[in-house]
DNA sequence: CTTTAGCACTCCGAGGCATTGAGTGCTAAC
DNA sequence: GTTAGCACTCAATGCCTCGGAGTGCTAAAG
């Protein structure tokens, strides 16, 4: 476990860089000429052979070039690659396409995902967080017609969800409003995770209605509140992936797309993003990178997954990520996802601040 | 343009049937043996040659079997295929998976799409209609926090849409409620297409507030109403298609998937479904089939598209469709889509009836 | 006049084979 | 420690052959 010497490091970096670009196994001769190295192919061969021994490179078959192993990529992203900041043009381009939809969390994340996918050329995902610890701010039940109502739940985080429900036919609008007000008064300010059916019932009972009528409404209110806690996943650029050589075989492509649509899989990975930006191997940075085997499941095994989270003063507001072939341009992805995250953070901070003070950051 | 004689018809049907099953060009000898025909291969060859002359079949190359042309498929769906009703088991299966979500139009259509895709094995789409002629029933503006509000729009068709908007910071909840009530009172009952910004402003002015404050709110209200008229498209089973031989080449697969995601393309086709079930060639049935060239655009040219619409007493409530290779099992698709449509219609009728009478069709 | 058997012809696709080229590991010289 | 030289490996490519499934045509049979 001695660290790699400088020359091995630079050769490994060169191999990964080239492989990222060409997707072809890299040979010693080619490497020397492309990078104008000061050593001969034979030397490079020896070094590459060492790197293979150490587990950083692999050979598809004897007498082919070398390809980075998962460990090789890991070393690359952890200590070899250079992450350049975006150019001002790129920054303004992204900002323009992003700051349209800052009024609603879901919209903001959706467009973040779309921008990320477009600018990196890979598949991108975004997810609203679970909001267990967020406070309920308002709950309104509006009559649509006899027997049906819409329940609107507003959370402190500024999230709004609605849901159409059945209610007893003989309930009129005024009564419903009274129940709605009672529930809101009783629950407003509570954390979602603390709201139980009992709490809802207790709050609603103040409206002084026959139990029979009440129960159904309160139950629906309860469900609506619980449902506001559900997360949504957005995805973009899924079929951009079909353009990359690693997905030329339809089987691979199918496996990848199926995995993406698999219920909860992506959400699971996004949710696991460590709050402290602690990486699997103990490194510490504002994003998390999973490579190949590290996302072991199903069709994603030829892929890597870069994720990060948006926060406002500690509370999680959303997760975004980019999925690409293991051979993705990590440097580009990291800089782009970082910038999108910061822009999003900023936009949301303004949004959230809007609550307390009037007109400031503008 | 003389109609095909009986033998030609049955041979054409046999060819299409076989090709649907095998995806391989059909030869004369094979056809005879598989269908135990009473004539010799040579006769079949002559007939097939005629059918090719007439444009119903084509040859990928000399000395290969025949493949149906678009015209051949057209004849097949128009007058050759037999559509068998679903078995009771299939019916109950579909019913079970369908009738969970009848409270909300979007949910119903989404699950219809999912069921259709699962049972047919092809890609399925569904779309909520444009609602220009639907009446506005309610519009409520609820304060979330200073500077932000949620607008909830309820249409007579039972559709609910919400939207988060910015409002002037110094507006308080009570005032907003007043404006909201004024707007609702002024516009309720109007058709969406008749609601103009002028109408909204006129309605809102009754709230007697300073113009400056009012204008922004009313504009947002107007936008929210207009937006309620937007349609949503649901899709399911898109990558099921990658399993079929016609999409083994990644280029085709990519083309197909890109076409599906192309903004408005599918929506356009779904919207074109003729209200009277009048088919392109004047036939009359409760569904519409487009074959190959008939959906000329982009990546869909190897595909067929079967669509139908759900209605309640004449008003359009949604469109559903199945997209598959031209070589799809039309009979199966037609029977499935028909049953789903009827089930959906029924569910919605109950939903709509819920408005007027109390508890009946159950 | 229709059907069919027979036959020559076409063409795709699979398998075999040699060739090429990029790459490797090893050894010996620098 | 580095590098030139060399023998070796292996995938990819092109070429050839061959078999099979299919066709169209012609002539005989029904």
PDB file of C-alpha atoms in Angstrom, chain A residues 103-104 137-138 140 152-161 355, chain B residues 141-151 163-167 171 173 176:
ATOM      1  CA  UNK A 103     -40.573  29.349  -7.179  1.00  0.00           C
ATOM      2  CA  UNK A 104     -41.126  25.690  -6.765  1.00  0.00           C
ATOM      3  CA  UNK A 137     -47.652  25.110   7.539  1.00  0.00           C
ATOM      4  CA  UNK A 138     -51.103  24.941   6.043  1.00  0.00           C
ATOM      5  CA  UNK A 140     -56.750  23.428   3.212  1.00  0.00           C
ATOM      6  CA  UNK A 152     -53.730  21.198  -0.386  1.00  0.00           C
ATOM      7  CA  UNK A 153     -50.796  20.727   1.947  1.00  0.00           C
ATOM      8  CA  UNK A 154     -48.176  23.439   2.312  1.00  0.00           C
ATOM      9  CA  UNK A 155     -44.927  22.774   4.134  1.00  0.00           C
ATOM     10  CA  UNK A 156     -42.600  25.251   5.741  1.00  0.00           C
ATOM     11  CA  UNK A 157     -39.963  24.370   3.182  1.00  0.00           C
ATOM     12  CA  UNK A 158     -42.287  25.920   0.633  1.00  0.00           C
ATOM     13  CA  UNK A 159     -43.413  22.658  -0.843  1.00  0.00           C
ATOM     14  CA  UNK A 160     -46.990  22.378  -1.994  1.00  0.00           C
ATOM     15  CA  UNK A 161     -48.776  19.136  -2.739  1.00  0.00           C
ATOM     16  CA  UNK A 355     -40.004  34.281   4.296  1.00  0.00           C
TER      17      UNK A 355
ATOM     18  CA  UNK B 141     -55.192  31.688  -3.826  1.00  0.00           C
ATOM     19  CA  UNK B 142     -53.600  30.707  -0.560  1.00  0.00           C
ATOM     20  CA  UNK B 143     -50.775  32.559   1.111  1.00  0.00           C
ATOM     21  CA  UNK B 144     -47.744  30.421   1.794  1.00  0.00           C
ATOM     22  CA  UNK B 145     -45.599  33.168   3.227  1.00  0.00           C
ATOM     23  CA  UNK B 146     -45.095  36.832   2.508  1.00  0.00           C
ATOM     24  CA  UNK B 147     -44.263  37.055  -1.138  1.00  0.00           C
ATOM     25  CA  UNK B 148     -45.437  33.603  -2.149  1.00  0.00           C
ATOM     26  CA  UNK B 149     -48.807  32.018  -2.681  1.00  0.00           C
ATOM     27  CA  UNK B 150     -50.252  28.890  -4.203  1.00  0.00           C
ATOM     28  CA  UNK B 151     -53.032  29.128  -6.740  1.00  0.00           C
ATOM     29  CA  UNK B 163     -48.994  26.451  -9.044  1.00  0.00           C
ATOM     30  CA  UNK B 164     -46.756  28.424  -6.748  1.00  0.00           C
ATOM     31  CA  UNK B 165     -46.470  32.116  -7.595  1.00  0.00           C
ATOM     32  CA  UNK B 166     -44.802  35.245  -6.354  1.00  0.00           C
ATOM     33  CA  UNK B 167     -46.976  38.003  -5.028  1.00  0.00           C
ATOM     34  CA  UNK B 171     -49.885  41.593   0.809  1.00  0.00           C
ATOM     35  CA  UNK B 173     -53.413  36.616   3.818  1.00  0.00           C
ATOM     36  CA  UNK B 176     -55.305  37.809  -0.777  1.00  0.00           C
TER      37      UNK B 176
END
